[in-house]
mmCIF file of C-alpha atoms in Angstrom:
data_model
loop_
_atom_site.group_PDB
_atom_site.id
_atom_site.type_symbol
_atom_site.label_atom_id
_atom_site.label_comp_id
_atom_site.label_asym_id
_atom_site.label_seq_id
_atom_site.Cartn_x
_atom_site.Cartn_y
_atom_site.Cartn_z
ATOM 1 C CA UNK B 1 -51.483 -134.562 4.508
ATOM 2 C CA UNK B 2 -55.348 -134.184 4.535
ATOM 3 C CA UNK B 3 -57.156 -132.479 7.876
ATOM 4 C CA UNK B 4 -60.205 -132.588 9.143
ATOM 5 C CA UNK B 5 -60.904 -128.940 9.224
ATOM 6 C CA UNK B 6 -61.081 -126.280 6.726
ATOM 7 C CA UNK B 7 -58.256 -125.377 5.122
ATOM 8 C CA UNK B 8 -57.492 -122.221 3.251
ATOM 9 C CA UNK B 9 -55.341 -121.994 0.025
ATOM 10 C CA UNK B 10 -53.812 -118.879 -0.742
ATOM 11 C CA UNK B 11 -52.575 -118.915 -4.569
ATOM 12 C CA UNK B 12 -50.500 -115.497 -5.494
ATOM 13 C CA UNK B 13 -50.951 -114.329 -8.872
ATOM 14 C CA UNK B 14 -49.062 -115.551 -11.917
ATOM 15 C CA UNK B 15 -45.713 -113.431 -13.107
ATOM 16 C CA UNK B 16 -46.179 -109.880 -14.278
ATOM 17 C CA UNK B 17 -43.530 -107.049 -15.772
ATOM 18 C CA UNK B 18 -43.597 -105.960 -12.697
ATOM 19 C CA UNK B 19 -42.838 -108.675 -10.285
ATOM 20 C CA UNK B 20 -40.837 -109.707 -12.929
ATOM 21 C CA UNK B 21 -38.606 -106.560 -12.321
ATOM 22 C CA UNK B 22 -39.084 -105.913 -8.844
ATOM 23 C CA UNK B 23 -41.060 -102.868 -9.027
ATOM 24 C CA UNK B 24 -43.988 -102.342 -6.065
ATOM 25 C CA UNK B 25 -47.465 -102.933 -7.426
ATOM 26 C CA UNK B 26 -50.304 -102.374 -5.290
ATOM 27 C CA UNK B 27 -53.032 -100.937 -7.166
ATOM 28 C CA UNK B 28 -51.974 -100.493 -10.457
ATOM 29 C CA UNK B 29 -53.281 -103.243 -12.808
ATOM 30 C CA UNK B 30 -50.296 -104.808 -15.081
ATOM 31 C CA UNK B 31 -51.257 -107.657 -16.924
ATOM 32 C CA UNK B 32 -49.995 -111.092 -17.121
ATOM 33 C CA UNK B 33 -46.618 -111.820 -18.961
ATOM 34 C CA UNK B 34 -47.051 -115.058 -20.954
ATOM 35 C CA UNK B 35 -44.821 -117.207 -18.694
ATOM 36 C CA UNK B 36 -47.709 -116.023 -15.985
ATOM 37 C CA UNK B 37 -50.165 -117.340 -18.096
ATOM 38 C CA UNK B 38 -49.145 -120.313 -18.335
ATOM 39 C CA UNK B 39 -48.373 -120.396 -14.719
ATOM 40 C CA UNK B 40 -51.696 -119.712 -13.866
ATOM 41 C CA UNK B 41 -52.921 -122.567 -16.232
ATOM 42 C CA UNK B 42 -50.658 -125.477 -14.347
ATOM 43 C CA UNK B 43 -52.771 -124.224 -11.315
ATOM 44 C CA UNK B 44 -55.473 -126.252 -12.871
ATOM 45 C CA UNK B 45 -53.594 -129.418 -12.295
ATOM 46 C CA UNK B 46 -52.108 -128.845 -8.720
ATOM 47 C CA UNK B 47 -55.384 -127.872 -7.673
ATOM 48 C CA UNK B 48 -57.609 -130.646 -9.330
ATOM 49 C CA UNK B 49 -59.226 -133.279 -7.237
ATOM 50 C CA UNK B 50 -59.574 -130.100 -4.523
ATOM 51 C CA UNK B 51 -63.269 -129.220 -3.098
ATOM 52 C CA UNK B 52 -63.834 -125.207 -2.476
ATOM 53 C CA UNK B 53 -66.989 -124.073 -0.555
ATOM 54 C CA UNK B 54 -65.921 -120.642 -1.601
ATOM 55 C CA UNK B 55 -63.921 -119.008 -4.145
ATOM 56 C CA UNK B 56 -62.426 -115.250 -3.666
ATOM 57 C CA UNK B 57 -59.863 -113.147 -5.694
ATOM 58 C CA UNK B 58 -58.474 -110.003 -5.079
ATOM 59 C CA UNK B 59 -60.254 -107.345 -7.641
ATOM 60 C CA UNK B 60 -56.408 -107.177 -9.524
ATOM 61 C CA UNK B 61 -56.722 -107.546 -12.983
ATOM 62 C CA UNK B 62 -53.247 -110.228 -12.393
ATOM 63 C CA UNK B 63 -55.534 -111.914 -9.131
ATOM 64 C CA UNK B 64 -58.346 -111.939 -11.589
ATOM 65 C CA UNK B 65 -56.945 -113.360 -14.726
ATOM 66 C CA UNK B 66 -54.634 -115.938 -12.329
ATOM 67 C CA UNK B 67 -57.937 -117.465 -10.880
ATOM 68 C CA UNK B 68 -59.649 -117.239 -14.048
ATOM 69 C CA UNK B 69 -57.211 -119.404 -15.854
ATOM 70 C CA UNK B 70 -56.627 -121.488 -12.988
ATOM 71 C CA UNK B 71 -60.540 -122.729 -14.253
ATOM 72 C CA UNK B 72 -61.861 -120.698 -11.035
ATOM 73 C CA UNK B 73 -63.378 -117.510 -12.584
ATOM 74 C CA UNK B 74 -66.704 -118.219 -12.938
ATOM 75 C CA UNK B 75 -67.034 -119.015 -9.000
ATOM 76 C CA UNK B 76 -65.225 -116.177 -8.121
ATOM 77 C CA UNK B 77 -66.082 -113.699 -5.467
ATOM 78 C CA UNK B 78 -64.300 -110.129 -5.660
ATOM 79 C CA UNK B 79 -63.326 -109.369 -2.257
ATOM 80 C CA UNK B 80 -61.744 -105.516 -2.090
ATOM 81 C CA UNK B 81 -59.816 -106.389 1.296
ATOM 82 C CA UNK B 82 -57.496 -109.341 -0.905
ATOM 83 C CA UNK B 83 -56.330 -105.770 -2.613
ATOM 84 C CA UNK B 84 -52.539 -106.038 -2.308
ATOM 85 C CA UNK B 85 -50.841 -103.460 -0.019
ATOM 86 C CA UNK B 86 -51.302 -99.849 -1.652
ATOM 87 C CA UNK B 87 -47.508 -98.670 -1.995
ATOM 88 C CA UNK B 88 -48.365 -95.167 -2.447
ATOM 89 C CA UNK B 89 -45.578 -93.133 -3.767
ATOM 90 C CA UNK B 90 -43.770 -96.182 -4.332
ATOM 91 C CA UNK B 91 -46.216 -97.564 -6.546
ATOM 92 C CA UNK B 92 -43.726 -98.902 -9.692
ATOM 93 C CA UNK B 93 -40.897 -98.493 -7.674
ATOM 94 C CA UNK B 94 -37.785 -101.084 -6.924
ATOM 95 C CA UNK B 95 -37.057 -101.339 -3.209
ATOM 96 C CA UNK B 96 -33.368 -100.277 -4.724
ATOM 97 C CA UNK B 97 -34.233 -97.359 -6.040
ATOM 98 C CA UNK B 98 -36.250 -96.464 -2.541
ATOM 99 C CA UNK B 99 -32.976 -96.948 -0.598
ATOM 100 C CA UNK B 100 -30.973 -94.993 -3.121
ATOM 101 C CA UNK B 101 -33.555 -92.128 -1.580
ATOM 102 C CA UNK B 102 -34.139 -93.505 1.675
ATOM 103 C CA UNK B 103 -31.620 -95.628 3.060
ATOM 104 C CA UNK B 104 -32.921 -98.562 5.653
ATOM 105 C CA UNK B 105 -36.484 -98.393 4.556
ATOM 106 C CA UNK B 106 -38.055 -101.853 4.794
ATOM 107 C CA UNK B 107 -41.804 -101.919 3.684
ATOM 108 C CA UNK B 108 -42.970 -103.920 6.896
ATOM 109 C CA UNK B 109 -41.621 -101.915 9.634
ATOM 110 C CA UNK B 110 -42.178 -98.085 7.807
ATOM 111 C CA UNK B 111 -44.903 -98.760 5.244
ATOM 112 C CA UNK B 112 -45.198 -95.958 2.323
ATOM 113 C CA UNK B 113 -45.722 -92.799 1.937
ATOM 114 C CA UNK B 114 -49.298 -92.027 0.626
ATOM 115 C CA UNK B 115 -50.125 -95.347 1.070
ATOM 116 C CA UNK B 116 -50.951 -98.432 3.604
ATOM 117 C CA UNK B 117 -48.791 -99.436 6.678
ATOM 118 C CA UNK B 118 -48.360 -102.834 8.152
ATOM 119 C CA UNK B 119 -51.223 -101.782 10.314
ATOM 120 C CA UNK B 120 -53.704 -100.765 7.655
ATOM 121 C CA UNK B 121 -52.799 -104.161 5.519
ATOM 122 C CA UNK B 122 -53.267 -106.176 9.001
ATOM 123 C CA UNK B 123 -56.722 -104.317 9.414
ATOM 124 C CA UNK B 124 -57.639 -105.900 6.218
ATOM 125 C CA UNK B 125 -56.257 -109.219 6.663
ATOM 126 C CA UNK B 126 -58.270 -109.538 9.816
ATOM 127 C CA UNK B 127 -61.198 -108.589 8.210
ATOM 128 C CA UNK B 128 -60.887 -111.291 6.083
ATOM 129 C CA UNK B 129 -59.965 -114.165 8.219
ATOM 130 C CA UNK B 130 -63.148 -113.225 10.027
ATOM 131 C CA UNK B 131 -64.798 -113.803 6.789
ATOM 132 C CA UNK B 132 -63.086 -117.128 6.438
ATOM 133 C CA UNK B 133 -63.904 -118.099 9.855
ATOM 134 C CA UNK B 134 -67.410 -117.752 9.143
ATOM 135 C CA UNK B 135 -67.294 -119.781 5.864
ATOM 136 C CA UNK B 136 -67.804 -123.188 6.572
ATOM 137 C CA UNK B 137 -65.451 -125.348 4.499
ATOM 138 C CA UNK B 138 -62.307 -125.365 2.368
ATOM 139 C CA UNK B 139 -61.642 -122.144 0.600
ATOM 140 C CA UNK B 140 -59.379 -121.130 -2.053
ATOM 141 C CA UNK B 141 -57.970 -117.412 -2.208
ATOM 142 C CA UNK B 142 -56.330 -115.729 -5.445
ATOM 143 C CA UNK B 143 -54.094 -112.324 -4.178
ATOM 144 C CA UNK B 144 -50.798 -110.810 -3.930
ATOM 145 C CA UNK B 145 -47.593 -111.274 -1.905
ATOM 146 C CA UNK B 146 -47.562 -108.526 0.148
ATOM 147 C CA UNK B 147 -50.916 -108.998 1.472
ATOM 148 C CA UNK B 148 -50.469 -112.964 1.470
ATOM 149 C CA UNK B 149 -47.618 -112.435 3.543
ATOM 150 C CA UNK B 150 -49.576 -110.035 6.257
ATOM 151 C CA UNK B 151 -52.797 -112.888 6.070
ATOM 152 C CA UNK B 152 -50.768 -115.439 7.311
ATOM 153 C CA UNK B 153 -49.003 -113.595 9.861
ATOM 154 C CA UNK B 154 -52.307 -112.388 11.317
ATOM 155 C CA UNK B 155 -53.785 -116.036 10.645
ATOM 156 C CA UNK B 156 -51.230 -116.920 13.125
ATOM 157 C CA UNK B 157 -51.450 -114.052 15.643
ATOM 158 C CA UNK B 158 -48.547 -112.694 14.754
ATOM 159 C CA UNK B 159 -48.091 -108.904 14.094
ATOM 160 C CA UNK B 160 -48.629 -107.548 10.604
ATOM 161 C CA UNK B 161 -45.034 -107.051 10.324
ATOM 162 C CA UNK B 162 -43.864 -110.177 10.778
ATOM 163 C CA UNK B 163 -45.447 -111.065 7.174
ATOM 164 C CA UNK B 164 -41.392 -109.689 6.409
ATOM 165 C CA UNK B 165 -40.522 -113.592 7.253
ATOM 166 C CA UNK B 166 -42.755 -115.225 4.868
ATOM 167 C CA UNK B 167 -41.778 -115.426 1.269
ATOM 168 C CA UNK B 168 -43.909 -116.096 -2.096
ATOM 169 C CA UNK B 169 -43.418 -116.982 -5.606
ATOM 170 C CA UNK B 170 -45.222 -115.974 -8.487
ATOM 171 C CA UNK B 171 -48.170 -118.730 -9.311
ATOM 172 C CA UNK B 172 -47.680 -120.390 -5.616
ATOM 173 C CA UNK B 173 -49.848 -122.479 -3.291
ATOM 174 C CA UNK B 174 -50.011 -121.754 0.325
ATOM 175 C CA UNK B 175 -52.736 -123.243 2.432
ATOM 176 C CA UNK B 176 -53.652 -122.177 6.300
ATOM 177 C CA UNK B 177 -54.850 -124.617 8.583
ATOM 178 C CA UNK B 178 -55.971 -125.962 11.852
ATOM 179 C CA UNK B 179 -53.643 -128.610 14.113
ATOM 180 C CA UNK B 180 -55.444 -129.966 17.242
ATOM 181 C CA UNK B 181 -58.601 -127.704 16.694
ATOM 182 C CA UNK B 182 -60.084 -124.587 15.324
ATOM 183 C CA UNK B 183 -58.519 -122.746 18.431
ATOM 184 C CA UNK B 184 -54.655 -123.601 17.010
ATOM 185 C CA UNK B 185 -54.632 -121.832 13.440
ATOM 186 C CA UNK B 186 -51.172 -123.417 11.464
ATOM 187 C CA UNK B 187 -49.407 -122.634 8.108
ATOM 188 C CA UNK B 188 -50.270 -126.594 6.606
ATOM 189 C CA UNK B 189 -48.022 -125.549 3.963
ATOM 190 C CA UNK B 190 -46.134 -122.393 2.063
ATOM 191 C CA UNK B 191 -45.058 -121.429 -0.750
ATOM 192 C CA UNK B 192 -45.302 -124.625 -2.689
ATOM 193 C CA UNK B 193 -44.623 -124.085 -7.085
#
């Protein structure tokens, strides 16, 4: 389903150790496994055919190497707000070994210690839908699932928090939209491997 106004495609980075295992990264940079490598490569071909006025990847080495592979790299434009959410003391931490210390946590509604809330990730995300309201055309977006999932709540007007209800795969497509007009901001599609 084509539209007549810009659209944005959100791709989350290819499969690391550590989404592999569960464990919170924010900031730390862990490298592509080989199954996200290849991942990454496919993007090639469910992206071909596709115009982008714009190009931007979170400065992740995973975001990085995802878009690069993908056969965007060269276009690229590091954008420090597509950062994922900083986890703080949970960096490289399950969310099962946080509620073996701290029982009922959820990342959206208490955020981490040493690191972002909802409301410092949302700050962000709006930031950078104001950047791609300004950006005529279609534009294609490498980051990571936390922050994905805050973007399209906020692309929506929803609270930060309610990024909890969207879910993403390693190596998936997402792309925001417009319905009627540029005053009714949609999810076109999410999640999509």
């Amino acid at each position: 389903m084509s539209s007549a106004f810009p659209e944005i495609y959100l791709v989350r980075h290819g499969e690391t150790e550590w989404s592999l295992s569960g464990r919170h990264t924010g900031r730390s940079d862990i490298p592509l496994t080989a199954n996200g490598e290849a991942a990454a490569r496919k993007l090639a071909d469910r992206l071909a055919g596709l115009s982008f006025s714009a190009v931007w990847s979170s400065p992740s080495e995973r975001a990085r190497k995802t878009c690069a592979l993908a056969g965007f790299g060269s276009g690229a434009v590091i954008k420090d707000d597509l950062a994922e959410w900083d986890y703080g003391s949970y960096e490289g931490i399950t969310t099962k070994a946080i509620l073996a210390n701290r029982p009922g946590w959820q990342l959206f509604r208490d955020g981490c210690p040493k690191g972002e809330f909802a409301a410092d990730v949302g700050d962000r995300a709006d930031a950078v839908i104001s950047g791609l309201r300004q950006t005529a055309g279609t534009i294609l977006v490498f980051s990571s699932s936390h922050f994905l999932r805050v973007l399209a709540a906020r692309w929506l007007g929803l609270p930060p928090e309610d990024g909890s209800r969207f879910v993403l795969d390693t190596a998936s497509i997402s792309v925001l939209g417009y319905e009627h007009d540029l005053t009714e901001p949609v999810i076109r599609r999410w999640n999509q491997r």
